[in-house]
């Protein structure tokens, strides 16, 4: 009985200390931010307007493919990554999957005014302009048509890795994704992306561990929430696409998770058996002395 | 030469050459331990097992780790964690054990303080134990730096900088410790050597010393009763096991240790598999960047209390710079426990609940250590800074007051 009391004291003091240096300290160091908004309510979006994909096809071909490739529709990139990064500052995204991975309202808002939708207006002051021009001179219906077209050509299914590549890899490398071959380097060469963003965007290999899943969700949804003034744009991913990005980061950065979860219970069962035998042995030895 | 005859068994063969029968008696079956102990006395065995886990997993990690600033981070986070079969298991076992061993050390240490196990003939047990604590701290710190993560890099920067506060030789000492003007490749390589060779070897040697120091004064017990070991051992050997106040180390004492160990290992492996990240700071999964300082720099949890004593003095007092006062207080915090046997002026060995003033002292110390630990991690701004300051002052006053308090206890008891 006395020993149980001592154990209770030891456990209580340990838990108080643990609570202080983990949950409590982290709540003090990382202030709470609002939940992610996947509706992008603040963006100047479609406002319920329906678009016509056929009309949109002509508009996209007339306005977008001068810079953007749409490989799935036989509009290949006009330049290699290095040259296009040198021309635009950053490699423009291929639009094949844009209709799937980005929220429709966000896409519309982005076409109208990219810097505003991406919340990076602070970066484009004093004559500096976003590499993609504003299309707010277009009719709202025309913009809705283009969004409808992008959605109509988007693939139904994409792998986690494809979503990551389309959404993040223009700027971010994730070298553990393919350590041997180097194919997971950022598309935009280091010197261009550094000039464009102000600093080299971090390699994301270990971000699932250094930031954690819940931080990544709120961060990707709106980078300004956690890092006010950051050059990283709000990319406008849908909830599903964002989940795929984070799942990919998990597969790359924490690839032993499945092994760990499979092996853990076996270890614990073995140890419970060990503990039972140890207590029986103890009881048999101490019976003689008490 | 000893008389060697043809042996009838392997045991006998060894016995004739190594005197194994006597050796087992002295070391195990007739090494007497008081019967009146609780599970806190099993902490020594838990520490031995945890240290063994650290050594074995460390050897496996060393096979793949690269002590080079360009390779270290990836060798840990990619090679060991993702490519090597069960590399993740060895890393998590090593990382969690490194943290848990400090928890057990603190329990072991505070148990010793509570029951007065550092007094009257047991000073060397205490001093060798504190030496172990210091070498473990050095091992923990040098190992923490090896993955070359952002927090460990800056922690190394801060800790090595502290030596700059030592008068006259400070600046030169910092460069000497780092092997460079900055925390850089030379620092990493030498910390690697310290962590995998010099410190573990020293720890093993001091563990030997620590065990040896127990031999003559014997282990203390729950009531701190002074036992006549020869008389009690005789009773036990004569078969009066229930009457005897002592038990043999093997198998009676160790059977209890094993039972406690069973529970401990469940807890430990639960952490390894399901909560390994409690021991790993997330910031340390960013590679070290000497151009960007983390928002807050703090050490691992087990150093927080002494870090807060260092940081607690945040303003200049009477012409002394805050940094110098903090450094002096930090130095004091690190030797205060070592001096405990000499600061406690009570001539008797008694558990804390039989010494009223000391009992209060012990619990104030406990609370103060927890407050220091928690505030050591928080940003030192506003009210936090003041809590840290008062907790640091209380810590120092506790050790200054100890000789007086223990004297009062003894006087009241009429000792």
Tab-separated table of C-alpha atoms in Angstrom, chain A:
chain	number	residue	atom	x	y	z
A	1	UNK	CA	0.000	0.000	0.000
A	2	UNK	CA	2.791	2.353	0.983
A	3	UNK	CA	4.556	1.587	-2.277
A	4	UNK	CA	1.471	2.432	-4.292
A	5	UNK	CA	1.345	5.793	-2.533
A	6	UNK	CA	4.975	6.442	-3.400
A	7	UNK	CA	4.308	5.375	-6.981
A	8	UNK	CA	1.361	7.761	-7.181
A	9	UNK	CA	3.573	10.645	-6.005
A	10	UNK	CA	6.327	9.787	-8.522
A	11	UNK	CA	3.822	9.474	-11.388
A	12	UNK	CA	2.030	12.701	-10.448
A	13	UNK	CA	5.256	14.734	-10.291
A	14	UNK	CA	6.429	13.245	-13.587
A	15	UNK	CA	3.143	14.068	-15.294
A	16	UNK	CA	3.109	17.648	-13.969
A	17	UNK	CA	6.621	18.185	-15.313
A	18	UNK	CA	5.675	16.573	-18.627
A	19	UNK	CA	2.573	18.719	-18.935
A	20	UNK	CA	4.652	21.841	-18.245
A	21	UNK	CA	7.406	21.229	-20.761
A	22	UNK	CA	5.253	19.766	-23.535
A	23	UNK	CA	1.582	20.734	-23.947
A	24	UNK	CA	1.765	23.876	-21.813
A	25	UNK	CA	5.036	25.208	-23.255
A	26	UNK	CA	3.898	24.513	-26.814
A	27	UNK	CA	0.587	26.281	-26.247
A	28	UNK	CA	2.585	29.316	-25.063
A	29	UNK	CA	5.062	29.248	-27.946
A	30	UNK	CA	2.584	28.572	-30.758
A	31	UNK	CA	-0.469	30.767	-30.364
A	32	UNK	CA	-3.745	29.349	-31.579
A	33	UNK	CA	-4.762	30.148	-35.176
A	34	UNK	CA	-8.158	29.826	-36.829
A	35	UNK	CA	-9.098	26.594	-38.548
A	36	UNK	CA	-8.380	26.172	-42.260
A	37	UNK	CA	-10.969	27.687	-44.641
A	38	UNK	CA	-11.306	25.466	-47.693
A	39	UNK	CA	-14.180	27.562	-49.101
A	40	UNK	CA	-11.892	30.589	-49.524
A	41	UNK	CA	-14.786	32.812	-48.500
A	42	UNK	CA	-12.611	35.936	-48.479
A	43	UNK	CA	-11.507	35.456	-52.112
A	44	UNK	CA	-13.169	37.358	-54.961
A	45	UNK	CA	-14.399	34.109	-56.528
A	46	UNK	CA	-17.158	32.857	-58.793
A	47	UNK	CA	-19.986	34.062	-56.569
A	48	UNK	CA	-22.094	31.093	-57.617
A	49	UNK	CA	-21.643	31.732	-61.335
A	50	UNK	CA	-21.637	28.642	-63.607
A	51	UNK	CA	-19.153	28.510	-66.468
A	52	UNK	CA	-19.230	27.034	-69.966
A	53	UNK	CA	-16.248	24.745	-70.586
A	54	UNK	CA	-16.386	25.025	-74.376
A	55	UNK	CA	-16.288	28.793	-74.309
A	56	UNK	CA	-13.566	28.547	-71.696
A	57	UNK	CA	-11.395	26.351	-73.973
A	58	UNK	CA	-11.063	29.130	-76.535
A	59	UNK	CA	-10.332	31.731	-73.850
A	60	UNK	CA	-7.672	29.596	-72.171
A	61	UNK	CA	-5.988	28.888	-75.483
A	62	UNK	CA	-6.018	32.560	-76.366
A	63	UNK	CA	-4.822	33.862	-72.996
A	64	UNK	CA	-2.942	31.228	-70.981
A	65	UNK	CA	-0.839	28.944	-73.134
A	66	UNK	CA	1.587	31.672	-74.098
A	67	UNK	CA	3.176	31.019	-70.709
A	68	UNK	CA	1.504	27.895	-69.269
A	69	UNK	CA	1.728	24.393	-70.640
A	70	UNK	CA	-1.277	22.055	-70.572
A	71	UNK	CA	0.453	18.799	-71.418
A	72	UNK	CA	-2.674	16.662	-71.132
A	73	UNK	CA	-4.267	18.732	-73.935
A	74	UNK	CA	-1.163	18.618	-76.180
A	75	UNK	CA	0.138	22.029	-75.238
A	76	UNK	CA	3.677	21.138	-74.172
A	77	UNK	CA	5.937	23.610	-72.330
A	78	UNK	CA	7.553	26.036	-74.749
A	79	UNK	CA	10.810	26.211	-72.819
A	80	UNK	CA	12.697	23.990	-70.409
A	81	UNK	CA	12.409	24.760	-66.668
A	82	UNK	CA	15.700	26.594	-66.523
A	83	UNK	CA	14.877	28.989	-69.369
A	84	UNK	CA	11.312	29.632	-68.242
A	85	UNK	CA	12.493	30.303	-64.687
A	86	UNK	CA	14.979	32.787	-66.097
A	87	UNK	CA	12.214	34.449	-68.117
A	88	UNK	CA	9.423	34.535	-65.521
A	89	UNK	CA	11.337	34.346	-62.235
A	90	UNK	CA	9.652	31.056	-61.433
A	91	UNK	CA	8.509	28.095	-63.556
A	92	UNK	CA	4.818	28.651	-64.461
A	93	UNK	CA	2.647	25.697	-63.486
A	94	UNK	CA	1.252	23.237	-66.000
A	95	UNK	CA	-2.521	23.704	-65.977
A	96	UNK	CA	-3.543	20.092	-66.645
A	97	UNK	CA	-4.488	19.413	-63.051
A	98	UNK	CA	-5.347	22.952	-61.862
A	99	UNK	CA	-9.100	22.287	-62.055
A	100	UNK	CA	-8.774	19.359	-59.702
A	101	UNK	CA	-6.317	20.464	-57.050
A	102	UNK	CA	-7.351	24.128	-56.659
A	103	UNK	CA	-10.629	25.379	-55.298
A	104	UNK	CA	-12.805	26.849	-58.098
A	105	UNK	CA	-13.487	30.131	-56.297
A	106	UNK	CA	-9.815	30.501	-55.543
A	107	UNK	CA	-8.909	29.844	-59.183
A	108	UNK	CA	-11.307	32.541	-60.343
A	109	UNK	CA	-9.955	35.010	-57.803
A	110	UNK	CA	-6.391	34.112	-58.768
A	111	UNK	CA	-7.023	34.711	-62.473
A	112	UNK	CA	-8.458	38.121	-61.646
A	113	UNK	CA	-5.683	39.207	-59.299
A	114	UNK	CA	-2.989	36.610	-58.491
A	115	UNK	CA	-1.145	38.547	-55.782
A	116	UNK	CA	-4.346	39.347	-53.942
A	117	UNK	CA	-5.749	35.823	-54.055
A	118	UNK	CA	-2.379	34.386	-52.988
A	119	UNK	CA	-2.088	36.988	-50.205
A	120	UNK	CA	1.327	38.080	-51.430
A	121	UNK	CA	0.511	41.695	-52.317
A	122	UNK	CA	3.110	42.848	-49.782
A	123	UNK	CA	5.745	41.299	-52.054
A	124	UNK	CA	4.715	43.224	-55.125
A	125	UNK	CA	5.092	46.848	-54.089
A	126	UNK	CA	6.973	49.755	-55.630
A	127	UNK	CA	6.635	48.681	-59.236
A	128	UNK	CA	7.317	45.011	-58.681
A	129	UNK	CA	4.555	42.982	-60.290
A	130	UNK	CA	3.391	39.427	-59.984
A	131	UNK	CA	4.763	37.390	-62.917
A	132	UNK	CA	1.202	36.524	-63.918
A	133	UNK	CA	-0.762	39.616	-64.985
A	134	UNK	CA	-4.209	40.437	-63.592
A	135	UNK	CA	-7.167	39.397	-65.722
A	136	UNK	CA	-9.712	41.481	-63.831
A	137	UNK	CA	-10.537	43.324	-67.072
A	138	UNK	CA	-12.308	40.156	-68.251
A	139	UNK	CA	-16.010	39.608	-67.777
A	140	UNK	CA	-16.837	37.518	-64.690
A	141	UNK	CA	-18.594	35.072	-67.042
A	142	UNK	CA	-15.419	34.640	-69.114
A	143	UNK	CA	-13.428	33.847	-65.987
A	144	UNK	CA	-16.081	31.363	-64.893
A	145	UNK	CA	-15.843	29.748	-68.345
A	146	UNK	CA	-12.078	29.348	-68.068
A	147	UNK	CA	-12.411	27.778	-64.599
A	148	UNK	CA	-15.063	25.421	-65.998
A	149	UNK	CA	-12.707	24.440	-68.815
A	150	UNK	CA	-9.825	23.755	-66.410
A	151	UNK	CA	-12.142	21.612	-64.323
A	152	UNK	CA	-13.397	19.712	-67.379
A	153	UNK	CA	-9.901	18.691	-68.493
A	154	UNK	CA	-8.617	17.845	-64.990
A	155	UNK	CA	-7.829	14.184	-64.253
A	156	UNK	CA	-10.306	12.371	-62.012
A	157	UNK	CA	-7.592	10.635	-59.948
A	158	UNK	CA	-4.111	11.736	-59.049
A	159	UNK	CA	-1.477	10.082	-56.901
A	160	UNK	CA	-0.272	11.845	-53.764
A	161	UNK	CA	3.072	12.388	-55.411
A	162	UNK	CA	1.487	13.989	-58.498
A	163	UNK	CA	-0.497	16.393	-56.362
A	164	UNK	CA	2.619	17.297	-54.398
A	165	UNK	CA	4.604	17.862	-57.609
A	166	UNK	CA	1.915	20.101	-59.121
A	167	UNK	CA	1.199	22.059	-55.952
A	168	UNK	CA	4.590	22.418	-54.269
A	169	UNK	CA	7.528	21.299	-56.342
A	170	UNK	CA	7.923	24.377	-58.482
A	171	UNK	CA	9.522	26.030	-55.457
A	172	UNK	CA	10.155	23.298	-52.878
A	173	UNK	CA	12.453	20.302	-53.118
A	174	UNK	CA	11.723	17.147	-51.142
A	175	UNK	CA	14.917	15.253	-51.655
A	176	UNK	CA	14.044	12.266	-49.453
A	177	UNK	CA	11.233	11.602	-51.948
A	178	UNK	CA	13.809	10.243	-54.337
A	179	UNK	CA	17.168	10.535	-52.642
A	180	UNK	CA	19.060	8.531	-55.248
A	181	UNK	CA	17.844	10.139	-58.461
A	182	UNK	CA	17.398	13.783	-57.580
A	183	UNK	CA	14.054	13.998	-59.413
A	184	UNK	CA	12.376	15.566	-56.405
A	185	UNK	CA	14.450	18.744	-56.605
A	186	UNK	CA	12.474	21.958	-57.111
A	187	UNK	CA	11.618	22.645	-60.767
A	188	UNK	CA	12.821	26.224	-60.524
A	189	UNK	CA	16.623	26.394	-60.228
A	190	UNK	CA	17.932	27.519	-56.843
A	191	UNK	CA	19.274	30.890	-57.914
A	192	UNK	CA	15.995	31.900	-59.627
A	193	UNK	CA	13.751	30.767	-56.808
A	194	UNK	CA	16.008	32.472	-54.296
A	195	UNK	CA	15.778	35.723	-56.209
A	196	UNK	CA	12.010	35.347	-56.599
A	197	UNK	CA	11.172	34.387	-53.035
A	198	UNK	CA	13.876	36.279	-51.168
A	199	UNK	CA	15.344	33.076	-49.784
A	200	UNK	CA	15.630	29.459	-50.800
A	201	UNK	CA	12.338	27.739	-49.927
A	202	UNK	CA	13.074	24.886	-47.506
A	203	UNK	CA	13.417	21.266	-48.519
A	204	UNK	CA	10.242	19.603	-47.273
A	205	UNK	CA	11.640	16.138	-46.551
A	206	UNK	CA	11.291	16.376	-42.782
A	207	UNK	CA	8.513	18.941	-42.530
A	208	UNK	CA	6.010	16.332	-41.443
A	209	UNK	CA	8.188	15.898	-38.345
A	210	UNK	CA	9.410	19.436	-37.788
A	211	UNK	CA	5.974	21.039	-38.248
A	212	UNK	CA	3.469	18.255	-37.696
A	213	UNK	CA	0.247	17.526	-39.508
A	214	UNK	CA	-2.098	20.060	-37.926
A	215	UNK	CA	0.345	22.956	-38.367
A	216	UNK	CA	0.855	21.985	-42.015
A	217	UNK	CA	-2.894	22.015	-42.649
A	218	UNK	CA	-3.416	25.559	-41.385
A	219	UNK	CA	-0.124	26.709	-42.898
A	220	UNK	CA	-0.728	25.428	-46.443
A	221	UNK	CA	-4.273	26.781	-46.378
A	222	UNK	CA	-3.014	30.267	-45.491
A	223	UNK	CA	0.735	30.756	-44.866
A	224	UNK	CA	0.238	34.276	-43.519
A	225	UNK	CA	-1.509	32.880	-40.446
A	226	UNK	CA	1.657	31.354	-39.030
A	227	UNK	CA	4.300	33.434	-40.777
A	228	UNK	CA	3.071	36.956	-41.293
A	229	UNK	CA	4.731	38.541	-44.290
A	230	UNK	CA	6.072	35.317	-45.725
A	231	UNK	CA	6.683	35.233	-49.469
A	232	UNK	CA	4.955	31.889	-49.781
A	233	UNK	CA	1.661	32.276	-51.631
A	234	UNK	CA	-1.611	30.836	-50.507
A	235	UNK	CA	-1.884	28.103	-53.150
A	236	UNK	CA	-5.606	27.496	-52.827
A	237	UNK	CA	-5.639	23.724	-52.530
A	238	UNK	CA	-8.925	21.958	-51.936
A	239	UNK	CA	-9.203	20.008	-48.691
A	240	UNK	CA	-8.695	16.730	-50.579
A	241	UNK	CA	-5.656	17.921	-52.511
A	242	UNK	CA	-4.095	19.319	-49.342
A	243	UNK	CA	-4.638	15.999	-47.590
A	244	UNK	CA	-2.871	14.267	-50.477
A	245	UNK	CA	0.084	16.659	-50.185
A	246	UNK	CA	0.393	16.001	-46.462
A	247	UNK	CA	-0.001	12.261	-46.929
A	248	UNK	CA	2.831	12.374	-49.444
A	249	UNK	CA	5.002	14.337	-47.001
A	250	UNK	CA	4.240	11.669	-44.431
A	251	UNK	CA	5.130	8.835	-46.804
A	252	UNK	CA	8.442	10.537	-47.542
A	253	UNK	CA	9.344	11.961	-44.151
A	254	UNK	CA	8.050	9.223	-41.881
A	255	UNK	CA	8.254	6.108	-44.025
A	256	UNK	CA	8.707	3.801	-41.041
A	257	UNK	CA	5.297	4.665	-39.597
A	258	UNK	CA	3.608	1.469	-40.794
A	259	UNK	CA	6.477	-0.707	-39.496
A	260	UNK	CA	6.371	1.096	-36.180
A	261	UNK	CA	2.658	0.617	-35.751
A	262	UNK	CA	2.870	-3.044	-36.734
A	263	UNK	CA	5.790	-3.896	-34.476
A	264	UNK	CA	4.771	-1.845	-31.434
A	265	UNK	CA	1.914	-4.021	-30.132
A	266	UNK	CA	4.035	-7.188	-30.492
A	267	UNK	CA	6.784	-5.672	-28.358
A	268	UNK	CA	4.286	-4.613	-25.734
A	269	UNK	CA	2.589	-8.021	-25.575
A	270	UNK	CA	5.981	-9.655	-25.088
A	271	UNK	CA	6.839	-7.226	-22.309
A	272	UNK	CA	3.535	-7.738	-20.515
A	273	UNK	CA	4.277	-11.482	-20.470
A	274	UNK	CA	7.801	-10.743	-19.214
A	275	UNK	CA	6.392	-8.511	-16.467
A	276	UNK	CA	3.893	-11.177	-15.353
A	277	UNK	CA	6.634	-13.787	-15.027
A	278	UNK	CA	8.910	-11.320	-13.274
A	279	UNK	CA	6.206	-10.569	-10.677
A	280	UNK	CA	5.517	-14.278	-10.166
A	281	UNK	CA	9.221	-14.914	-9.649
A	282	UNK	CA	9.428	-11.995	-7.240
A	283	UNK	CA	6.427	-13.279	-5.286
A	284	UNK	CA	7.959	-16.740	-5.004
A	285	UNK	CA	11.273	-15.354	-3.729
A	286	UNK	CA	9.803	-12.858	-1.286
A	287	UNK	CA	7.311	-15.319	0.184
A	288	UNK	CA	10.231	-16.877	2.094
A	289	UNK	CA	11.486	-13.642	3.584
A	290	UNK	CA	8.254	-12.001	4.710
